[in-house]
Amino acid sequence: MTATLIVFGGSGFIGQALCKEALNRHMSVVSISKHGKPKTNDKWMSNPLITWCAIDVFKDDSWKNHLSSDTCCINLIGILFENKKKGLTYDKMIVEANRLISTEAEKKNCPYLFLSAKGGPHGYIKAKKAAEESLFDKNNPTIIIRSGLVTTKERPFTYIQGLLIKGATYVPLLKSIVKTVYPTSLNSLVHQILNEISEPSYKLISDIH
């Protein structure tokens, strides 16, 4: 299936890697995020197949114009830690963002993929689970991917964390504790997302290959 990808949170850590790989596959991409095009301005970011849209989905509903049955929607919006002074709460950035985007995707019969998680702070996981539950009865193809800690060598601190977690799985007393955050390489996650959205169906995926 070839369709335009609408990537919410496309300017973020995972979003940039996803957009870049989609372009490598010659897919058209529309990235929707509050800040629009990243400031780094790497060469691939000027590819004619990608459109960067600076839209706050909570304040401006013009993003809805990009969704149709000829697009596939990927929701990467979320925060690992809250900042209530800035209004960045789990309920808003995970539950509400998912509700807004998935509702519109269903109306337009647009396949929808939500990036969830296996582990993390209590409130974070609670919000991810709430978002998941709201997707189980959708009429459009809906995919949920539960990821572990996302690592890449480009982010040394997180990469080392991943190595430590992998090592902890060999310690009997720690194995059951760390399995929920067992690391997922950024590359593997990006490829899995694009492979799944290329043949959209109804799936809940807990293992990244």
Coordinates of C-alpha atoms in Angstrom, one line a residue:
M1 CA 0.0 0.0 0.0
T2 CA 1.3 3.4 -1.0
A3 CA -0.2 6.3 0.9
T4 CA 0.8 9.7 2.3
L5 CA 1.9 9.4 5.9
I6 CA 0.6 11.9 8.3
V7 CA 3.1 11.9 11.2
F8 CA 2.0 13.6 14.4
G9 CA 5.1 14.5 16.4
G10 CA 7.3 14.2 13.3
S11 CA 9.8 16.7 14.5
G12 CA 10.7 14.7 17.6
F13 CA 13.3 12.1 18.3
I14 CA 11.4 9.1 16.9
G15 CA 9.5 11.2 14.4
Q16 CA 12.5 12.5 12.6
A17 CA 13.9 8.9 12.2
L18 CA 10.5 7.7 11.0
C19 CA 10.1 10.6 8.5
K20 CA 13.7 10.0 7.2
E21 CA 13.1 6.3 6.6
A22 CA 9.7 6.9 5.0
L23 CA 11.5 9.3 2.5
N24 CA 14.1 6.6 1.9
R25 CA 11.1 4.4 0.8
H26 CA 9.9 7.2 -1.5
M27 CA 6.8 7.8 0.5
S28 CA 5.1 11.2 0.8
V29 CA 5.1 12.5 4.4
V30 CA 3.3 15.3 6.2
S31 CA 4.8 16.1 9.6
I32 CA 2.5 17.8 12.0
S33 CA 4.0 19.2 15.2
K34 CA 3.9 22.4 17.3
H35 CA 7.3 23.5 16.2
G36 CA 7.1 22.4 12.5
K37 CA 10.5 21.8 10.7
P38 CA 13.4 21.0 13.1
K39 CA 16.0 23.6 13.5
T40 CA 18.9 21.3 12.5
N41 CA 17.8 21.5 8.8
D42 CA 19.6 18.3 7.7
K43 CA 19.6 17.8 3.9
W44 CA 16.8 15.1 4.0
M45 CA 14.5 17.6 5.7
S46 CA 14.3 19.6 2.4
N47 CA 13.2 16.6 0.4
P48 CA 10.2 17.6 -1.8
L49 CA 8.3 14.6 -0.6
I50 CA 7.9 16.0 2.9
T51 CA 5.8 18.8 4.2
W52 CA 6.5 20.3 7.6
C53 CA 3.4 21.8 9.3
A54 CA 3.7 23.9 12.5
I55 CA 0.3 23.2 14.1
D56 CA -0.7 22.9 17.7
V57 CA -3.4 20.2 17.5
F58 CA -5.1 21.4 20.6
K59 CA -5.5 25.0 19.3
D60 CA -5.7 24.7 15.6
D61 CA -7.8 22.1 13.8
S62 CA -6.4 22.8 10.3
W63 CA -4.5 19.4 10.6
K64 CA -7.8 17.7 10.0
N65 CA -7.6 18.8 6.3
H66 CA -4.6 16.5 5.8
L67 CA -6.5 13.3 6.8
S68 CA -8.4 11.2 4.2
S69 CA -8.9 7.6 3.2
D70 CA -5.8 8.0 1.0
T71 CA -3.5 8.8 4.0
C72 CA -2.1 6.8 7.0
C73 CA -1.9 8.4 10.4
I74 CA 0.8 7.8 12.9
N75 CA 0.6 9.3 16.4
L76 CA 3.9 9.8 18.1
I77 CA 2.7 12.7 20.4
G78 CA 3.5 12.2 24.0
I79 CA 5.7 13.1 27.0
L80 CA 7.6 10.8 29.4
F81 CA 7.5 13.3 32.3
E82 CA 4.8 15.9 33.1
N83 CA 5.5 19.6 33.4
K84 CA 2.2 20.9 34.8
K85 CA 3.5 24.5 34.9
K86 CA 3.6 24.4 31.1
G87 CA 0.4 22.5 30.9
L88 CA 2.1 19.4 29.7
T89 CA 0.2 16.6 31.4
Y90 CA -0.2 12.9 30.6
D91 CA -3.9 13.4 30.2
K92 CA -3.5 16.2 27.6
M93 CA -0.4 15.0 25.7
I94 CA -1.3 11.3 25.6
V95 CA -5.0 10.7 26.2
E96 CA -6.5 13.9 24.7
A97 CA -4.1 14.0 21.8
N98 CA -5.0 10.4 21.0
R99 CA -8.7 11.1 21.3
L100 CA -8.6 14.1 18.9
I101 CA -6.5 12.4 16.2
S102 CA -8.0 8.9 16.4
T103 CA -11.6 10.3 16.2
E104 CA -10.8 12.3 13.1
A105 CA -9.0 9.3 11.6
E106 CA -12.0 7.1 12.1
K107 CA -14.3 9.7 10.5
K108 CA -12.0 9.8 7.4
N109 CA -11.5 6.0 7.4
C110 CA -7.8 6.7 7.7
P111 CA -5.6 3.8 9.1
Y112 CA -4.3 4.9 12.5
L113 CA -1.2 3.8 14.4
F114 CA -0.6 4.7 18.1
L115 CA 2.8 4.4 19.7
S116 CA 2.2 3.0 23.2
A117 CA 4.7 1.7 25.7
K118 CA 5.5 -1.3 27.8
G119 CA 7.0 0.5 30.8
G120 CA 7.7 3.9 32.3
P121 CA 6.4 6.2 35.1
H122 CA 3.1 5.1 36.6
G123 CA 1.1 8.1 35.3
Y124 CA 2.7 7.7 31.9
I125 CA 1.7 4.0 31.6
K126 CA -1.8 4.7 33.0
A127 CA -2.3 7.3 30.3
K128 CA -1.0 5.0 27.5
K129 CA -3.4 2.3 28.7
A130 CA -6.3 4.7 28.7
A131 CA -5.5 5.7 25.2
E132 CA -5.2 2.1 24.1
E133 CA -8.6 1.2 25.5
S134 CA -10.3 4.0 23.6
L135 CA -9.0 2.4 20.3
F136 CA -10.3 -1.1 20.7
D137 CA -13.7 -0.5 19.1
K138 CA -12.6 1.8 16.2
N139 CA -14.0 1.1 12.8
N140 CA -10.9 2.1 10.8
P141 CA -7.8 -0.1 10.8
T142 CA -6.0 0.6 14.0
I143 CA -2.6 -0.5 15.2
I144 CA -1.1 -0.2 18.7
I145 CA 2.6 -0.8 19.1
R146 CA 4.0 -1.1 22.7
S147 CA 7.6 -0.2 22.7
G148 CA 10.3 -0.6 25.3
L149 CA 13.0 2.0 26.0
V150 CA 14.0 3.4 22.5
T151 CA 17.7 3.5 22.1
T152 CA 20.3 4.6 19.5
K153 CA 24.0 5.2 19.6
E154 CA 23.3 8.8 18.6
R155 CA 22.0 9.2 22.2
P156 CA 24.8 7.8 24.3
F157 CA 23.1 8.1 27.7
T158 CA 20.0 6.2 26.6
Y159 CA 22.0 3.7 24.7
I160 CA 24.1 2.9 27.8
Q161 CA 20.8 2.6 29.8
G162 CA 19.7 0.0 27.3
L163 CA 22.9 -2.0 27.6
L164 CA 22.5 -2.0 31.4
I165 CA 18.9 -3.2 31.1
K166 CA 19.9 -6.0 28.8
G167 CA 22.6 -7.0 31.3
A168 CA 20.0 -7.0 34.1
T169 CA 18.0 -9.6 32.3
Y170 CA 20.7 -12.1 33.3
V171 CA 20.1 -11.4 37.0
P172 CA 17.2 -13.6 38.2
L173 CA 16.0 -11.1 40.8
L174 CA 15.9 -8.3 38.2
K175 CA 14.7 -10.1 35.1
S176 CA 11.0 -9.7 35.7
I177 CA 11.4 -6.0 36.7
V178 CA 13.3 -4.9 33.6
K179 CA 11.4 -6.8 31.0
T180 CA 8.8 -4.1 30.7
V181 CA 11.4 -1.6 29.5
Y182 CA 13.6 -4.0 27.6
P183 CA 15.2 -1.7 25.0
T184 CA 14.1 -1.4 21.4
S185 CA 16.5 0.0 18.8
L186 CA 15.2 3.2 17.1
N187 CA 16.0 1.6 13.8
S188 CA 13.9 -1.5 14.5
L189 CA 11.0 0.5 15.8
V190 CA 10.9 2.8 12.8
H191 CA 11.0 -0.2 10.4
Q192 CA 8.3 -2.0 12.3
I193 CA 6.0 1.1 12.2
L194 CA 6.4 1.6 8.5
N195 CA 6.0 -2.1 7.7
E196 CA 2.8 -2.3 9.8
I197 CA 1.2 0.9 8.4
S198 CA 2.0 -0.3 4.8
E199 CA -0.5 -3.1 5.3
P200 CA -2.9 -1.6 7.9
S201 CA -5.1 -3.9 9.9
Y202 CA -6.3 -4.3 13.5
K203 CA -3.3 -5.2 15.7
L204 CA -1.7 -4.9 19.1
I205 CA 2.1 -5.5 18.9
S206 CA 4.2 -5.9 22.0
D207 CA 7.3 -7.3 20.4
I208 CA 9.5 -5.3 18.1
H209 CA 11.4 -7.3 15.5

